[in-house]
Every structure is written in C-alpha cells, then in structure tokens.
C-alpha atoms as one frame of an Amber mdcrd trajectory, in Angstrom:
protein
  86.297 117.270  50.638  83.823 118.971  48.907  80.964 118.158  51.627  83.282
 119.651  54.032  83.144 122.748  52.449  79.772 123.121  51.568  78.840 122.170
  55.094  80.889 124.279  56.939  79.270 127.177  54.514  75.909 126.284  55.580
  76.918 126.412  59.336  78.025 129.716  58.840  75.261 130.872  57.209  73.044
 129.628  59.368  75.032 130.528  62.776  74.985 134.577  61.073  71.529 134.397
  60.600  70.228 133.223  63.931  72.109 135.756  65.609  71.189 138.550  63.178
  67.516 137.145  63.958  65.215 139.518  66.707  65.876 137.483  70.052  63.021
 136.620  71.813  62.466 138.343  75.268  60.288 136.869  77.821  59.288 137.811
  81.566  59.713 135.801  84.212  56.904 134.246  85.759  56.262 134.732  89.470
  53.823 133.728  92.085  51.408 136.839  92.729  50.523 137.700  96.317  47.082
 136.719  97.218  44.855 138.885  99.524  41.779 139.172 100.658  40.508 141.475
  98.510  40.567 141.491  94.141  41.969 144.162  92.377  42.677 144.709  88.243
  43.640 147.343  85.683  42.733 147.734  82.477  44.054 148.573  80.251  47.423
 146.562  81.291  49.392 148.417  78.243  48.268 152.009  77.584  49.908 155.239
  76.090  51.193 158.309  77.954  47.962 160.551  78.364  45.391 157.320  78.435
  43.273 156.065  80.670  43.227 153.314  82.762  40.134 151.966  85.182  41.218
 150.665  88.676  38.973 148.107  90.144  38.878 146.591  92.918  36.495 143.646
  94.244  35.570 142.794  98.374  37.109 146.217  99.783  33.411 147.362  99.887
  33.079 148.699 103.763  36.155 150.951 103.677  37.885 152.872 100.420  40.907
 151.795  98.111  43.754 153.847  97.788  45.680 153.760  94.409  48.925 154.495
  94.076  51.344 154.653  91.014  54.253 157.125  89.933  52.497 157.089  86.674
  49.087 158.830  87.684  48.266 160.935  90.557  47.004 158.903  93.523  43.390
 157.701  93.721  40.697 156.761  96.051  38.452 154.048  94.986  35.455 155.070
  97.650  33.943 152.937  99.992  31.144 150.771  98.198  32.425 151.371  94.390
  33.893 148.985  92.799  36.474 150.969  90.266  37.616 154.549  89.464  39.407
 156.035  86.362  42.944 157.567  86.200  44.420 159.572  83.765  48.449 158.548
  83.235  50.795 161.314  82.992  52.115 162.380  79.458  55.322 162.068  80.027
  55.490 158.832  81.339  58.553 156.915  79.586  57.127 154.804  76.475  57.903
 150.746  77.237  58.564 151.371  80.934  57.192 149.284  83.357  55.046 151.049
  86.580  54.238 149.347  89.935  50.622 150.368  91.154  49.573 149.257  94.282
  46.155 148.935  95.390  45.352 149.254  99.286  41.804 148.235 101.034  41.034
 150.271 104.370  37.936 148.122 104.908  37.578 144.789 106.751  40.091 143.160
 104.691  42.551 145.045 105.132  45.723 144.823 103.046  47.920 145.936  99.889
  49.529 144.604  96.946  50.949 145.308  93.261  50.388 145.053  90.155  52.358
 146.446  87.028  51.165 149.129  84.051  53.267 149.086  80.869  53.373 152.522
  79.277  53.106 151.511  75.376  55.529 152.689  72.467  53.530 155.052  70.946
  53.895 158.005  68.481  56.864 159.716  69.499  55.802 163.357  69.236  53.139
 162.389  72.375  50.617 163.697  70.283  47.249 162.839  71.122  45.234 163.916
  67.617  45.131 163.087  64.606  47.078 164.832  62.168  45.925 163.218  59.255
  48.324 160.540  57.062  52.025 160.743  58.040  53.857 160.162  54.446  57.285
 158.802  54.462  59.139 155.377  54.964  55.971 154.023  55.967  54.831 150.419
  55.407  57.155 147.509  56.796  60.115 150.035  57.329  58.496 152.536  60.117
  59.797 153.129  63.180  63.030 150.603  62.146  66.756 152.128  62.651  68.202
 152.544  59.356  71.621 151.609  61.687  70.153 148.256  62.520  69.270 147.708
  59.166  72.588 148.416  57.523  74.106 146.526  59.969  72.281 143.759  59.522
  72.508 143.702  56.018  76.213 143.929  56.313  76.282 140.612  57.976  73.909
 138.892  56.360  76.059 139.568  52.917  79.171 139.034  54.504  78.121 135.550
  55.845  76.858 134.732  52.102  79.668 135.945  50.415  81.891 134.072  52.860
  79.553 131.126  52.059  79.970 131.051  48.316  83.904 132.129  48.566  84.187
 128.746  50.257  82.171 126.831  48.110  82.815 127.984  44.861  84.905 125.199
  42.709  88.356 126.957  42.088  89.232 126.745  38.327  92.911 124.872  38.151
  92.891 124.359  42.355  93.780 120.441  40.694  95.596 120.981  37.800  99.060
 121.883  38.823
C-alpha cells in the first residue's frame, strides 16, 4: 500500500514539474522557393537601430530592390553584390519581418526571406550607460509573477507529495 503512495507522489511531482518546466518552441520547417538568382541577410537576428547587409548573388545586369517594413526600401545597384540597411528603432523586439529581395536583371524574379528583430535592452538605448546595478545575475529580465507562480506550484506539488507519503502515527492502531 505503501508503494502506492509513494508512487503516486512521485507522479505528481514529476507531472508539476514538467509542466512548470520552459516548453520548448520550435519553427516549422518549410521548403524555400528557389530562383534564379541568390540572395542572404546578415545579420538574421539584429536589434532595433542595427544594421543588416543585403546581398544578393547572379542579379548582376539589372539592380535588386529590397523591401521590408522594418527598413526603408533599398536598391542593391546593378553589378554590386550587397548594400547596407539601417532597421528602424522602433521595430517590435522578437517580431518576425518578411524582406523580399527582387532582381530586375536577366533573371528576373522575387522571393522572401525573414529578419528577427532581437529582445534587446528595453529602453532602445543604443550607448552605453555604464553597469546597470540591480537584480542582475541569473534573475534579469525574469517576471517576478512567473517566478512566484512557479514557486507556488512547485511547493504545492512537494508538499502534496510528502502529505501523501508521510507514515501517519496511529493510522493502524485503532
């Protein structure tokens, strides 16, 4: 009987803390459109205010226009192979931008690719401002919500755990 117990406690436990665990997220894979022309950016990932080089590879007899809604549009001209753009500063940290690259030349054609705007400092600042005292260390930039929260679970699941399991004086005696 005991077993029982004891077992059910651990399934508990265990159960709360996988699903007081981070989950996991991951994108979804798809085919990418081939064309006749290459095109990259780099960096993939950059902060509000950066910037990011547009290249582009066998568009060489007619320009490249670049478009985003995250940087004003931009020409790569005829026989260059890249160009810079600066991304705006307030472009919304984590979101996801679609940039799409078009060759006027004699491959003619367009296609996308995506710029992730990075979680940054959240006062946009782009100098340094010298240390930033505080929480610091493992804790920064974590909710103090989540973190009670989690707490809350994780010591409700073990006190659940060792309410079951604990051998009840006189539970045999009577």
């Amino acid at each position: 009987m005991r077993a029982i117990r004891v077992a059910s406690a651990a399934l508990l436990t265990a159960s709360a803390l996988a699903l007081t665990a981070p989950t996991a997220s991951a994108a979804a894979v798809g085919e990418e459109n081939v064309t006749a022309f290459g095109f990259s950016i780099s960096p993939k990932t950059i902060a509000a205010g950066g910037q990011v080089t547009l290249n582009v590879d066998g568009c060489d007899d007619g320009d490249t226009k670049v478009t985003s809604g995250v940087f004003d549009d931009t020409t790569i001209p005829k026989g260059q192979k890249s160009a810079t753009a600066q991304v705006f500063w307030d472009a919304k940290p984590g979101a996801m931008y679609e940039v799409t690259f078009t060759c006027n030349g004699s491959n003619p054609g367009s296609d996308k690719t995506d710029l992730t705007i990075a979680t940054g400092r959240p006062d946009g600042s782009s100098h340094h401002k010298g240390v930033k005292a505080g929480i610091g260390g493992s804790l920064g930039g974590l909710d103090l919500h989540e973190i009670a929260l989690g707490s809350a679970l994780i010591l409700g699941t073990l006190g659940t755990a060792y309410y079951k399991t604990r051998r009840r004086t006189g539970e045999g005696n009577s």
